[in-house]
Short mmCIF file of N, CA, C and O in Angstrom, two decimals:
data_model
loop_
_atom_site.label_atom_id
_atom_site.label_comp_id
_atom_site.label_asym_id
_atom_site.label_seq_id
_atom_site.Cartn_x
_atom_site.Cartn_y
_atom_site.Cartn_z
N UNK P 20 146.61 78.61 151.33
CA UNK P 20 146.15 79.02 152.64
C UNK P 20 147.27 78.73 153.64
O UNK P 20 147.78 77.63 153.71
N UNK P 21 147.64 79.72 154.41
CA UNK P 21 148.67 79.58 155.42
C UNK P 21 148.13 78.82 156.63
O UNK P 21 146.93 78.62 156.77
N UNK P 22 149.03 78.41 157.51
CA UNK P 22 148.62 77.69 158.72
C UNK P 22 147.64 78.54 159.53
O UNK P 22 147.79 79.75 159.63
N UNK P 23 146.64 77.88 160.10
CA UNK P 23 145.61 78.57 160.87
C UNK P 23 145.39 77.85 162.19
O UNK P 23 145.67 76.65 162.31
N UNK P 24 144.84 78.55 163.16
CA UNK P 24 144.47 77.95 164.43
C UNK P 24 143.18 77.15 164.24
O UNK P 24 142.21 77.65 163.66
N UNK P 25 143.17 75.92 164.74
CA UNK P 25 141.99 75.08 164.62
C UNK P 25 140.77 75.68 165.28
O UNK P 25 139.65 75.49 164.82
N UNK P 26 140.97 76.44 166.34
CA UNK P 26 139.84 77.05 167.05
C UNK P 26 139.13 78.10 166.21
O UNK P 26 138.01 78.48 166.51
N UNK P 27 139.77 78.57 165.14
CA UNK P 27 139.16 79.59 164.30
C UNK P 27 138.17 79.03 163.29
O UNK P 27 137.48 79.78 162.61
N UNK P 28 138.12 77.69 163.15
CA UNK P 28 137.11 77.06 162.30
C UNK P 28 135.82 77.04 163.12
O UNK P 28 135.73 76.36 164.12
N UNK P 29 134.84 77.85 162.71
CA UNK P 29 133.63 78.01 163.50
C UNK P 29 132.45 77.27 162.88
O UNK P 29 132.29 77.25 161.67
N UNK P 30 131.62 76.69 163.73
CA UNK P 30 130.38 76.04 163.33
C UNK P 30 129.25 76.85 163.93
O UNK P 30 129.18 77.04 165.14
N UNK P 31 128.36 77.35 163.05
CA UNK P 31 127.26 78.20 163.50
C UNK P 31 125.94 77.61 162.99
O UNK P 31 125.91 76.97 161.95
N UNK P 32 124.86 77.88 163.74
CA UNK P 32 123.54 77.40 163.35
C UNK P 32 122.55 78.55 163.39
O UNK P 32 122.64 79.44 164.23
N UNK P 33 121.60 78.50 162.46
CA UNK P 33 120.49 79.45 162.46
C UNK P 33 119.51 78.96 163.52
O UNK P 33 118.61 78.18 163.24
N UNK P 34 119.71 79.39 164.75
CA UNK P 34 118.99 78.82 165.89
C UNK P 34 117.52 79.21 165.97
O UNK P 34 116.73 78.53 166.61
N UNK P 35 117.12 80.30 165.29
CA UNK P 35 115.72 80.70 165.36
C UNK P 35 114.98 80.56 164.02
O UNK P 35 113.81 80.87 163.93
N UNK P 36 115.69 80.11 162.99
CA UNK P 36 115.08 79.95 161.69
C UNK P 36 114.89 81.26 160.94
O UNK P 36 114.28 81.29 159.87
N UNK P 37 115.42 82.35 161.48
CA UNK P 37 115.24 83.67 160.88
C UNK P 37 116.54 84.26 160.34
O UNK P 37 116.59 85.44 160.00
N UNK P 38 117.61 83.45 160.32
CA UNK P 38 118.88 83.92 159.78
C UNK P 38 119.86 84.48 160.78
O UNK P 38 120.87 85.03 160.40
N UNK P 39 119.56 84.34 162.08
CA UNK P 39 120.49 84.79 163.11
C UNK P 39 121.37 83.61 163.50
O UNK P 39 120.93 82.70 164.21
N UNK P 40 122.61 83.60 163.03
CA UNK P 40 123.51 82.47 163.27
C UNK P 40 124.23 82.63 164.60
O UNK P 40 124.76 83.70 164.90
N UNK P 41 124.25 81.55 165.38
CA UNK P 41 124.94 81.53 166.68
C UNK P 41 125.98 80.42 166.65
O UNK P 41 125.72 79.33 166.14
N UNK P 42 127.16 80.70 167.18
CA UNK P 42 128.22 79.71 167.25
C UNK P 42 127.83 78.62 168.23
O UNK P 42 127.35 78.89 169.32
N UNK P 43 128.00 77.35 167.81
CA UNK P 43 127.73 76.23 168.70
C UNK P 43 128.85 76.19 169.71
O UNK P 43 130.02 76.03 169.37
N UNK P 44 128.50 76.39 170.96
CA UNK P 44 129.48 76.54 172.04
C UNK P 44 130.18 75.24 172.39
O UNK P 44 129.59 74.17 172.30
N UNK P 45 131.42 75.35 172.81
CA UNK P 45 132.15 74.24 173.40
C UNK P 45 132.77 73.25 172.45
O UNK P 45 133.29 72.24 172.88
N UNK P 46 132.73 73.50 171.14
CA UNK P 46 133.34 72.55 170.22
C UNK P 46 134.85 72.63 170.31
O UNK P 46 135.43 73.71 170.19
N UNK P 47 135.48 71.49 170.55
CA UNK P 47 136.94 71.45 170.65
C UNK P 47 137.57 71.02 169.34
O UNK P 47 138.72 71.32 169.07
N UNK P 48 136.82 70.25 168.55
CA UNK P 48 137.31 69.87 167.22
C UNK P 48 136.14 69.88 166.25
O UNK P 48 135.01 69.61 166.62
N UNK P 49 136.44 70.24 165.00
CA UNK P 49 135.44 70.33 163.96
C UNK P 49 136.04 69.83 162.67
O UNK P 49 137.22 70.08 162.39
N UNK P 50 135.22 69.17 161.86
CA UNK P 50 135.67 68.68 160.57
C UNK P 50 134.59 68.93 159.54
O UNK P 50 133.41 68.70 159.81
N UNK P 51 134.98 69.37 158.36
CA UNK P 51 134.07 69.55 157.25
C UNK P 51 134.62 68.75 156.08
O UNK P 51 135.78 68.93 155.70
N UNK P 52 133.81 67.84 155.54
CA UNK P 52 134.26 67.08 154.38
C UNK P 52 133.22 67.17 153.27
O UNK P 52 132.02 67.14 153.54
N UNK P 53 133.72 67.31 152.06
CA UNK P 53 132.86 67.35 150.87
C UNK P 53 133.03 66.04 150.12
O UNK P 53 134.13 65.49 150.05
N UNK P 54 131.94 65.56 149.55
CA UNK P 54 131.96 64.30 148.82
C UNK P 54 131.24 64.48 147.48
O UNK P 54 130.29 65.25 147.39
N UNK P 55 131.70 63.74 146.48
CA UNK P 55 131.04 63.74 145.18
C UNK P 55 131.10 62.33 144.62
O UNK P 55 132.19 61.80 144.40
N UNK P 56 129.94 61.74 144.45
CA UNK P 56 129.90 60.41 143.85
C UNK P 56 130.17 60.54 142.36
O UNK P 56 129.96 61.60 141.76
N UNK P 57 130.64 59.47 141.77
CA UNK P 57 130.91 59.46 140.34
C UNK P 57 129.91 58.58 139.63
O UNK P 57 129.29 57.70 140.24
N UNK P 58 129.76 58.83 138.33
CA UNK P 58 128.93 57.97 137.49
C UNK P 58 129.86 57.38 136.44
O UNK P 58 130.42 58.08 135.59
N UNK P 59 130.02 56.08 136.54
CA UNK P 59 130.91 55.34 135.64
C UNK P 59 130.20 55.11 134.31
O UNK P 59 129.14 54.49 134.26
N UNK P 60 130.79 55.61 133.22
CA UNK P 60 130.22 55.41 131.89
C UNK P 60 131.17 54.61 131.00
O UNK P 60 131.10 54.67 129.77
N UNK P 61 132.04 53.83 131.62
CA UNK P 61 132.99 53.00 130.88
C UNK P 61 132.22 51.97 130.05
O UNK P 61 131.22 51.41 130.50
N UNK P 62 132.68 51.74 128.86
CA UNK P 62 132.03 50.77 127.97
C UNK P 62 133.10 49.95 127.27
O UNK P 62 134.31 50.18 127.44
N UNK P 63 132.68 48.99 126.49
CA UNK P 63 133.59 48.04 125.85
C UNK P 63 134.61 48.73 124.97
O UNK P 63 135.73 48.25 124.82
N UNK P 64 134.27 49.86 124.39
CA UNK P 64 135.18 50.54 123.48
C UNK P 64 135.92 51.71 124.15
O UNK P 64 136.54 52.52 123.46
N UNK P 65 135.89 51.80 125.47
CA UNK P 65 136.63 52.85 126.17
C UNK P 65 138.11 52.70 125.88
O UNK P 65 138.65 51.59 125.92
N UNK P 66 138.77 53.80 125.60
CA UNK P 66 140.17 53.80 125.20
C UNK P 66 141.03 53.08 126.24
O UNK P 66 141.09 53.48 127.41
N UNK P 67 141.69 52.01 125.79
CA UNK P 67 142.59 51.25 126.65
C UNK P 67 141.89 50.61 127.84
O UNK P 67 142.53 50.20 128.79
N UNK P 68 140.57 50.53 127.81
CA UNK P 68 139.75 50.00 128.90
C UNK P 68 139.91 50.79 130.19
O UNK P 68 139.71 50.28 131.28
N UNK P 69 140.27 52.07 130.04
CA UNK P 69 140.34 52.96 131.20
C UNK P 69 138.94 53.41 131.57
O UNK P 69 138.10 53.64 130.72
N UNK P 70 138.73 53.58 132.83
CA UNK P 70 137.42 54.02 133.32
C UNK P 70 137.12 55.42 132.79
O UNK P 70 137.99 56.29 132.73
N UNK P 71 135.88 55.64 132.43
CA UNK P 71 135.40 56.95 132.02
C UNK P 71 134.30 57.38 132.99
O UNK P 71 133.51 56.57 133.44
N UNK P 72 134.29 58.68 133.30
CA UNK P 72 133.29 59.22 134.22
C UNK P 72 132.45 60.28 133.51
O UNK P 72 132.96 60.99 132.65
N UNK P 73 131.20 60.37 133.91
CA UNK P 73 130.30 61.38 133.36
C UNK P 73 130.64 62.72 133.99
O UNK P 73 130.61 62.87 135.22
N UNK P 74 130.98 63.69 133.15
CA UNK P 74 131.33 65.03 133.62
C UNK P 74 130.12 65.68 134.27
O UNK P 74 129.04 65.74 133.69
N UNK P 75 130.29 66.17 135.50
CA UNK P 75 129.22 66.86 136.20
C UNK P 75 128.15 65.95 136.78
O UNK P 75 127.15 66.41 137.31
N UNK P 76 128.33 64.65 136.67
CA UNK P 76 127.33 63.71 137.17
C UNK P 76 127.56 63.37 138.64
O UNK P 76 128.54 63.77 139.26
N UNK P 77 126.64 62.65 139.21
CA UNK P 77 126.79 62.18 140.58
C UNK P 77 126.15 63.10 141.60
O UNK P 77 125.69 64.19 141.29
N UNK P 78 126.12 62.62 142.81
CA UNK P 78 125.50 63.35 143.91
C UNK P 78 126.59 63.95 144.79
O UNK P 78 127.54 63.29 145.17
N UNK P 79 126.41 65.23 145.13
CA UNK P 79 127.35 65.92 146.02
C UNK P 79 126.76 65.92 147.42
O UNK P 79 125.55 66.02 147.59
N UNK P 80 127.62 65.82 148.40
CA UNK P 80 127.17 65.89 149.79
C UNK P 80 128.30 66.45 150.65
O UNK P 80 129.44 66.53 150.23
N UNK P 81 127.92 66.82 151.86
CA UNK P 81 128.91 67.31 152.82
C UNK P 81 128.57 66.75 154.18
O UNK P 81 127.41 66.44 154.48
N UNK P 82 129.58 66.59 154.99
CA UNK P 82 129.41 66.10 156.36
C UNK P 82 130.18 67.01 157.30
O UNK P 82 131.35 67.32 157.05
N UNK P 83 129.52 67.43 158.35
CA UNK P 83 130.14 68.20 159.42
C UNK P 83 130.19 67.32 160.64
O UNK P 83 129.22 66.63 160.95
N UNK P 84 131.30 67.34 161.33
CA UNK P 84 131.36 66.61 162.59
C UNK P 84 132.12 67.46 163.60
O UNK P 84 132.95 68.29 163.23
N UNK P 85 131.79 67.27 164.84
CA UNK P 85 132.45 68.03 165.89
C UNK P 85 132.36 67.30 167.21
O UNK P 85 131.52 66.43 167.40
N UNK P 86 133.25 67.66 168.09
CA UNK P 86 133.22 67.09 169.43
C UNK P 86 133.65 68.17 170.41
O UNK P 86 134.34 69.11 170.06
N UNK P 87 133.20 68.01 171.64
CA UNK P 87 133.56 68.98 172.66
C UNK P 87 132.69 68.88 173.88
O UNK P 87 132.25 67.79 174.25
N UNK P 88 132.46 70.02 174.50
CA UNK P 88 131.64 70.08 175.70
C UNK P 88 130.56 71.13 175.49
O UNK P 88 130.75 72.09 174.75
N UNK P 89 129.41 70.93 176.13
CA UNK P 89 128.38 71.96 176.10
C UNK P 89 128.71 72.95 177.20
O UNK P 89 128.77 72.59 178.36
N UNK P 90 128.91 74.19 176.81
CA UNK P 90 129.29 75.22 177.78
C UNK P 90 128.08 75.89 178.39
O UNK P 90 128.18 76.53 179.42
N UNK P 91 126.93 75.78 177.74
CA UNK P 91 125.73 76.41 178.28
C UNK P 91 124.50 75.61 177.89
O UNK P 91 124.53 74.81 176.96
N UNK P 92 123.42 75.83 178.60
CA UNK P 92 122.18 75.09 178.38
C UNK P 92 121.57 75.40 177.02
O UNK P 92 120.94 74.54 176.41
N UNK P 93 121.78 76.62 176.51
CA UNK P 93 121.18 77.01 175.24
C UNK P 93 121.73 76.18 174.08
O UNK P 93 120.96 75.66 173.26
N UNK P 94 123.06 76.05 173.97
CA UNK P 94 123.62 75.28 172.86
C UNK P 94 123.30 73.80 173.01
O UNK P 94 123.05 73.11 172.02
N UNK P 95 123.26 73.31 174.24
CA UNK P 95 122.86 71.93 174.50
C UNK P 95 121.45 71.68 174.00
O UNK P 95 121.18 70.72 173.27
N UNK P 96 120.54 72.55 174.34
CA UNK P 96 119.13 72.40 173.96
C UNK P 96 118.93 72.48 172.46
O UNK P 96 118.16 71.72 171.87
N UNK P 97 119.65 73.39 171.79
CA UNK P 97 119.52 73.53 170.34
C UNK P 97 119.91 72.24 169.64
O UNK P 97 119.15 71.69 168.85
N UNK P 98 121.11 71.74 169.93
CA UNK P 98 121.60 70.54 169.25
C UNK P 98 120.74 69.33 169.61
O UNK P 98 120.34 68.56 168.74
N UNK P 99 120.43 69.16 170.88
CA UNK P 99 119.62 68.02 171.32
C UNK P 99 118.23 68.06 170.67
O UNK P 99 117.73 67.07 170.16
N UNK P 100 117.60 69.24 170.68
CA UNK P 100 116.28 69.38 170.08
C UNK P 100 116.29 69.09 168.59
O UNK P 100 115.40 68.42 168.07
N UNK P 101 117.31 69.59 167.88
CA UNK P 101 117.41 69.33 166.44
C UNK P 101 117.57 67.85 166.16
O UNK P 101 117.02 67.33 165.20
N UNK P 102 118.33 67.15 167.01
CA UNK P 102 118.51 65.71 166.79
C UNK P 102 117.19 64.96 167.01
O UNK P 102 116.75 64.21 166.15
N UNK P 103 116.57 65.15 168.16
CA UNK P 103 115.37 64.37 168.48
C UNK P 103 114.17 64.73 167.61
O UNK P 103 113.28 63.90 167.43
N UNK P 104 114.15 65.91 167.04
CA UNK P 104 113.06 66.31 166.15
C UNK P 104 113.41 66.14 164.67
O UNK P 104 112.60 66.49 163.81
N UNK P 105 114.61 65.63 164.39
CA UNK P 105 115.09 65.44 163.01
C UNK P 105 114.96 66.75 162.21
O UNK P 105 114.59 66.75 161.05
N UNK P 106 115.29 67.86 162.86
CA UNK P 106 115.16 69.19 162.27
C UNK P 106 116.26 69.43 161.23
O UNK P 106 117.43 69.16 161.49
N UNK P 107 115.85 69.94 160.10
CA UNK P 107 116.81 70.38 159.09
C UNK P 107 116.86 71.90 159.21
O UNK P 107 115.85 72.58 159.13
N UNK P 108 118.07 72.40 159.42
CA UNK P 108 118.24 73.83 159.68
C UNK P 108 119.48 74.32 158.92
O UNK P 108 120.36 73.54 158.57
N UNK P 109 119.56 75.59 158.68
CA UNK P 109 120.71 76.17 158.01
C UNK P 109 121.88 76.28 159.01
O UNK P 109 121.70 76.76 160.13
N UNK P 110 123.04 75.82 158.58
CA UNK P 110 124.26 75.89 159.37
C UNK P 110 125.32 76.60 158.54
O UNK P 110 125.25 76.62 157.31
N UNK P 111 126.31 77.14 159.20
CA UNK P 111 127.45 77.77 158.54
C UNK P 111 128.75 77.20 159.12
O UNK P 111 128.84 76.97 160.32
N UNK P 112 129.72 77.04 158.24
CA UNK P 112 131.07 76.69 158.67
C UNK P 112 131.98 77.79 158.15
O UNK P 112 132.03 78.06 156.95
N UNK P 113 132.66 78.46 159.07
CA UNK P 113 133.56 79.55 158.71
C UNK P 113 134.99 79.00 158.77
O UNK P 113 135.46 78.60 159.83
N UNK P 114 135.63 78.95 157.60
CA UNK P 114 137.01 78.47 157.50
C UNK P 114 137.89 79.69 157.32
O UNK P 114 137.77 80.40 156.32
N UNK P 115 138.77 79.98 158.30
CA UNK P 115 139.58 81.19 158.23
C UNK P 115 140.43 81.26 156.96
O UNK P 115 140.95 80.26 156.50
N UNK P 116 140.53 82.46 156.40
CA UNK P 116 141.30 82.73 155.17
C UNK P 116 140.86 81.88 153.99
O UNK P 116 141.61 81.69 153.03
N UNK P 117 139.64 81.34 154.03
CA UNK P 117 139.13 80.52 152.94
C UNK P 117 137.74 80.99 152.55
O UNK P 117 137.53 81.47 151.46
N UNK P 118 136.78 80.86 153.48
CA UNK P 118 135.43 81.30 153.19
C UNK P 118 134.41 80.69 154.12
O UNK P 118 134.75 80.05 155.12
N UNK P 119 133.15 80.89 153.78
CA UNK P 119 132.04 80.39 154.59
C UNK P 119 131.17 79.48 153.73
O UNK P 119 130.77 79.85 152.63
N UNK P 120 130.88 78.30 154.26
CA UNK P 120 129.98 77.35 153.62
C UNK P 120 128.67 77.42 154.38
O UNK P 120 128.65 77.29 155.60
N UNK P 121 127.56 77.62 153.66
CA UNK P 121 126.25 77.74 154.28
C UNK P 121 125.28 76.80 153.59
O UNK P 121 125.29 76.68 152.37
N UNK P 122 124.43 76.16 154.38
CA UNK P 122 123.40 75.31 153.80
C UNK P 122 122.66 74.50 154.84
O UNK P 122 122.97 74.53 156.03
N UNK P 123 121.67 73.77 154.36
CA UNK P 123 120.82 72.95 155.23
C UNK P 123 121.53 71.66 155.62
O UNK P 123 122.12 70.98 154.78
N UNK P 124 121.47 71.36 156.92
CA UNK P 124 122.04 70.12 157.46
C UNK P 124 121.08 69.54 158.48
O UNK P 124 120.26 70.25 159.07
N UNK P 125 121.21 68.24 158.69
CA UNK P 125 120.45 67.55 159.74
C UNK P 125 121.45 66.87 160.68
O UNK P 125 122.42 66.26 160.22
N UNK P 126 121.20 66.96 161.99
CA UNK P 126 122.03 66.27 162.97
C UNK P 126 121.68 64.78 162.87
O UNK P 126 120.57 64.38 163.17
N UNK P 127 122.64 63.97 162.42
CA UNK P 127 122.38 62.54 162.21
C UNK P 127 122.99 61.65 163.28
O UNK P 127 122.68 60.47 163.35
N UNK P 128 123.86 62.20 164.09
CA UNK P 128 124.47 61.42 165.16
C UNK P 128 124.77 62.36 166.33
O UNK P 128 125.28 63.46 166.13
N UNK P 129 124.44 61.91 167.53
CA UNK P 129 124.72 62.67 168.74
C UNK P 129 125.11 61.67 169.81
O UNK P 129 124.32 60.81 170.18
N UNK P 130 126.35 61.75 170.27
CA UNK P 130 126.87 60.81 171.25
C UNK P 130 127.40 61.56 172.46
O UNK P 130 127.99 62.62 172.33
N UNK P 131 127.17 61.00 173.63
CA UNK P 131 127.67 61.57 174.89
C UNK P 131 128.59 60.56 175.54
O UNK P 131 128.35 59.36 175.50
N UNK P 132 129.65 61.05 176.17
CA UNK P 132 130.55 60.17 176.91
C UNK P 132 131.18 60.94 178.06
O UNK P 132 131.21 62.17 178.05
N UNK P 133 131.64 60.22 179.02
CA UNK P 133 132.29 60.85 180.15
C UNK P 133 132.94 59.84 181.06
O UNK P 133 132.50 58.70 181.15
N UNK P 134 133.98 60.27 181.70
CA UNK P 134 134.67 59.46 182.70
C UNK P 134 134.27 59.97 184.07
O UNK P 134 133.84 61.11 184.21
N UNK P 135 134.48 59.15 185.06
CA UNK P 135 134.09 59.55 186.41
C UNK P 135 134.89 60.74 186.93
O UNK P 135 134.44 61.47 187.80
N UNK P 136 136.08 60.97 186.34
CA UNK P 136 136.94 62.04 186.85
C UNK P 136 137.13 63.20 185.85
O UNK P 136 138.10 63.94 185.94
N UNK P 137 136.20 63.33 184.90
CA UNK P 137 136.32 64.44 183.94
C UNK P 137 134.95 64.88 183.45
O UNK P 137 133.93 64.34 183.86
N UNK P 138 134.95 65.84 182.55
CA UNK P 138 133.71 66.44 182.07
C UNK P 138 132.96 65.53 181.09
O UNK P 138 133.53 64.62 180.51
N UNK P 139 131.68 65.82 180.91
CA UNK P 139 130.85 65.14 179.92
C UNK P 139 131.19 65.73 178.56
O UNK P 139 131.28 66.95 178.41
N UNK P 140 131.42 64.89 177.59
CA UNK P 140 131.73 65.35 176.23
C UNK P 140 130.68 64.82 175.27
O UNK P 140 129.93 63.91 175.59
N UNK P 141 130.64 65.42 174.09
CA UNK P 141 129.72 64.96 173.06
C UNK P 141 130.42 64.93 171.72
O UNK P 141 131.42 65.62 171.50
N UNK P 142 129.88 64.12 170.83
CA UNK P 142 130.28 64.07 169.43
C UNK P 142 129.01 64.18 168.61
O UNK P 142 127.99 63.57 168.97
N UNK P 143 129.05 64.94 167.54
CA UNK P 143 127.88 65.04 166.68
C UNK P 143 128.29 65.05 165.23
O UNK P 143 129.41 65.44 164.88
N UNK P 144 127.38 64.58 164.38
CA UNK P 144 127.59 64.57 162.94
C UNK P 144 126.38 65.19 162.28
O UNK P 144 125.24 64.92 162.67
N UNK P 145 126.63 66.02 161.29
CA UNK P 145 125.56 66.63 160.50
C UNK P 145 125.77 66.25 159.05
O UNK P 145 126.90 66.25 158.56
N UNK P 146 124.68 65.93 158.36
CA UNK P 146 124.73 65.58 156.94
C UNK P 146 124.00 66.66 156.14
O UNK P 146 122.93 67.13 156.57
N UNK P 147 124.54 67.02 154.99
CA UNK P 147 123.90 68.04 154.16
C UNK P 147 122.53 67.56 153.69
O UNK P 147 122.31 66.38 153.46
N UNK P 148 121.61 68.53 153.58
CA UNK P 148 120.23 68.20 153.21
C UNK P 148 119.74 69.14 152.09
O UNK P 148 118.56 69.45 152.02
N UNK P 149 120.64 69.59 151.28
CA UNK P 149 120.29 70.49 150.18
C UNK P 149 121.54 71.14 149.63
O UNK P 149 122.67 70.79 150.00
N UNK P 150 121.33 72.09 148.75
CA UNK P 150 122.45 72.77 148.10
C UNK P 150 123.22 73.63 149.10
O UNK P 150 122.62 74.27 149.97
N UNK P 151 124.53 73.61 148.98
CA UNK P 151 125.39 74.44 149.81
C UNK P 151 125.92 75.60 148.99
O UNK P 151 126.12 75.47 147.78
N UNK P 152 126.17 76.71 149.65
CA UNK P 152 126.77 77.86 148.98
C UNK P 152 128.11 78.15 149.63
O UNK P 152 128.34 77.85 150.80
N UNK P 153 128.98 78.75 148.86
CA UNK P 153 130.32 79.10 149.34
C UNK P 153 130.55 80.58 149.08
O UNK P 153 130.30 81.08 147.98
N UNK P 154 130.99 81.29 150.09
CA UNK P 154 131.35 82.70 149.97
C UNK P 154 132.80 82.87 150.42
O UNK P 154 133.13 82.59 151.56
N UNK P 155 133.65 83.27 149.49
CA UNK P 155 135.08 83.47 149.79
C UNK P 155 135.25 84.66 150.73
O UNK P 155 134.50 85.63 150.67
N UNK P 156 136.25 84.55 151.61
CA UNK P 156 136.57 85.67 152.51
C UNK P 156 137.49 86.65 151.83
O UNK P 156 138.20 86.38 150.96
#
């Protein structure tokens, strides 16, 4: 993948529960990380006492995080409402020249901060809540 503009990494949410994805406004930075736990099956007779892992075992998860400003009341209300109601909703992350990751996430962290001489900013974290799908571009 060649160099890309960070602003082209888009975070979208199914805001009505009917499959209409809307870009979460005002995000200045976004991060998507995938995780896979391992299952250690090392035993006394493992070759050279090297660790052995169970193929295909463990739990997979993903975390989305972003920070920025709320540009409109609609995106503010969506994210705030999902946090306070512990709503699990379908989200999409569009990675340019790579693909789109889609799946259920829950907003697990929502932080607000601001200085007296600048805008109000927020940070949020979403944790995967089910199977994710990947569609190559």
